[in-house]
C-alpha positions as semicolon CSV with decimal commas, in nm:
position;residue;x (nm);y (nm);z (nm)
1;M;5,659;-1,048;0,255
2;R;5,382;-0,776;0,078
3;K;5,307;-1,014;-0,190
4;Q;5,191;-1,266;0,038
5;R;5,001;-1,033;0,258
6;R;4,840;-0,904;-0,040
7;H;4,753;-1,264;-0,185
8;A;4,617;-1,337;0,166
9;L;4,389;-0,996;0,162
10;A;4,300;-1,139;-0,174
11;S;4,178;-1,460;-0,103
12;R;3,980;-1,309;0,209
13;L;3,816;-1,098;0,001
14;C;3,680;-1,332;-0,269
15;Q;3,537;-1,550;0,046
16;V;3,345;-1,246;0,178
17;F;3,275;-1,163;-0,157
18;S;3,148;-1,470;-0,287
19;R;2,989;-1,580;0,071
20;A;2,776;-1,224;-0,006
21;A;2,657;-1,317;-0,355
22;K;2,546;-1,658;-0,221
23;Q;2,282;-1,503;0,040
24;A;2,173;-1,245;-0,189
25;T;2,056;-1,539;-0,430
26;T;1,904;-1,768;-0,132
27;T;1,657;-1,547;0,002
28;A;1,507;-1,698;0,312
29;S;1,131;-1,696;0,222
30;P;0,880;-1,725;0,543
31;F;0,648;-1,943;0,306
32;K;0,730;-2,307;0,208
33;V;0,583;-2,520;-0,091
34;G;0,184;-2,619;0,000
35;D;0,119;-2,326;0,182
36;Y;-0,225;-2,134;0,081
37;V;-0,149;-1,735;0,075
38;A;-0,319;-1,457;-0,057
39;G;-0,097;-1,221;-0,269
40;D;-0,165;-0,844;-0,380
41;D;0,035;-0,664;-0,616
42;P;-0,057;-0,354;-0,841
43;F;0,080;-0,556;-1,201
44;N;-0,132;-0,910;-1,108
45;G;-0,372;-0,834;-0,883
46;S;-0,496;-0,974;-0,562
47;Q;-0,524;-1,335;-0,596
48;E;-0,515;-1,630;-0,360
49;G;-0,329;-1,982;-0,434
50;V;-0,097;-2,229;-0,286
51;V;0,300;-2,185;-0,322
52;T;0,404;-2,406;-0,584
53;V;0,742;-2,240;-0,670
54;I;1,013;-2,069;-0,516
55;K;1,314;-1,923;-0,658
56;G;1,520;-1,660;-0,452
57;S;1,291;-1,402;-0,342
58;S;1,008;-1,507;-0,630
59;I;0,709;-1,736;-0,525
60;G;0,511;-1,883;-0,764
61;L;0,141;-1,938;-0,686
62;R;-0,114;-2,171;-0,842
63;T;-0,428;-1,987;-0,825
64;V;-0,770;-2,090;-0,760
65;V;-1,056;-1,890;-0,889
66;P;-1,115;-1,693;-1,132
67;K;-0,828;-1,824;-1,344
68;G;-0,838;-2,203;-1,274
69;G;-0,481;-2,336;-1,237
70;D;-0,244;-2,045;-1,340
71;V;0,136;-2,007;-1,173
72;V;0,135;-1,619;-1,111
73;Y;0,479;-1,480;-0,922
74;Y;0,490;-1,262;-0,681
75;D;0,778;-1,135;-0,465
76;Y;0,720;-1,296;-0,114
77;R;0,720;-0,974;0,044
78;Q;0,390;-0,908;-0,117
79;L;0,237;-1,244;-0,002
80;R;0,024;-1,280;0,318
81;R;-0,160;-1,560;0,476
82;P;-0,553;-1,502;0,401
83;W;-0,652;-1,554;0,807
Protein backbone atom coordinates (compact mmCIF):
# COMPACT_ATOMS: atom_id res chain seq x y z
CA MET A 1 0.00 0.00 0.00
CA ARG A 2 2.76 2.45 0.88
CA LYS A 3 4.63 1.68 -2.32
CA GLN A 4 1.55 2.51 -4.37
CA ARG A 5 1.11 5.83 -2.55
CA ARG A 6 4.77 6.71 -3.04
CA HIS A 7 4.58 5.84 -6.71
CA ALA A 8 1.41 7.92 -7.18
CA LEU A 9 2.94 10.85 -5.30
CA ALA A 10 6.19 10.62 -7.29
CA SER A 11 4.38 10.57 -10.62
CA ARG A 12 2.19 13.51 -9.59
CA LEU A 13 5.23 15.54 -8.48
CA CYS A 14 6.93 14.74 -11.77
CA GLN A 15 3.89 16.06 -13.67
CA VAL A 16 3.79 19.25 -11.60
CA PHE A 17 7.50 19.97 -12.05
CA SER A 18 7.49 19.22 -15.78
CA ARG A 19 4.49 21.54 -16.27
CA ALA A 20 6.23 24.30 -14.28
CA ALA A 21 9.43 23.90 -16.32
CA LYS A 22 7.46 24.08 -19.56
CA GLN A 23 5.69 27.28 -18.46
CA ALA A 24 8.98 28.83 -17.38
CA THR A 25 10.51 28.35 -20.83
CA THR A 26 7.46 29.57 -22.76
CA THR A 27 7.00 33.10 -21.53
CA ALA A 28 4.01 34.92 -22.94
CA SER A 29 5.28 38.04 -24.65
CA PRO A 30 2.91 40.94 -25.37
CA PHE A 31 4.64 41.46 -28.74
CA LYS A 32 4.50 39.39 -31.91
CA VAL A 33 6.74 39.09 -34.95
CA GLY A 34 6.36 42.16 -37.15
CA ASP A 35 5.53 44.64 -34.37
CA TYR A 36 7.41 47.96 -34.39
CA VAL A 37 8.80 48.57 -30.90
CA ALA A 38 11.40 50.63 -29.05
CA GLY A 39 13.89 49.06 -26.65
CA ASP A 40 15.83 50.73 -23.88
CA ASP A 41 18.70 48.88 -22.20
CA PRO A 42 21.89 50.17 -20.51
CA PHE A 43 24.02 47.68 -22.50
CA ASN A 44 22.34 47.82 -25.94
CA GLY A 45 21.20 51.44 -25.72
CA SER A 46 17.92 52.84 -27.01
CA GLN A 47 16.92 51.53 -30.41
CA GLU A 48 13.76 51.09 -32.43
CA GLY A 49 13.05 48.22 -34.75
CA VAL A 50 10.82 45.42 -35.92
CA VAL A 51 10.45 42.20 -33.91
CA THR A 52 11.97 39.35 -35.92
CA VAL A 53 12.69 36.60 -33.37
CA ILE A 54 10.98 35.56 -30.13
CA LYS A 55 12.75 32.97 -27.95
CA GLY A 56 11.32 32.74 -24.45
CA SER A 57 11.75 36.13 -22.82
CA SER A 58 14.30 37.33 -25.42
CA ILE A 59 13.08 39.27 -28.42
CA GLY A 60 15.28 40.02 -31.43
CA LEU A 61 14.81 43.43 -33.04
CA ARG A 62 15.91 44.23 -36.55
CA THR A 63 17.06 47.78 -35.96
CA VAL A 64 16.45 50.72 -38.19
CA VAL A 65 18.85 53.64 -38.32
CA PRO A 66 21.80 54.24 -37.52
CA LYS A 67 23.15 50.67 -37.60
CA GLY A 68 20.86 49.49 -40.37
CA GLY A 69 19.93 45.85 -40.24
CA ASP A 70 21.54 44.46 -37.08
CA VAL A 71 19.51 42.15 -34.87
CA VAL A 72 19.69 43.22 -31.22
CA TYR A 73 18.20 41.07 -28.46
CA TYR A 74 16.18 42.57 -25.61
CA ASP A 75 14.19 41.17 -22.75
CA TYR A 76 10.50 41.72 -23.54
CA ARG A 77 10.14 43.81 -20.35
CA GLN A 78 12.55 46.40 -21.76
CA LEU A 79 10.44 47.00 -24.88
CA ARG A 80 7.56 49.37 -25.43
CA ARG A 81 5.49 50.66 -28.29
CA PRO A 82 6.95 54.01 -29.44
CA TRP A 83 3.61 55.84 -29.59
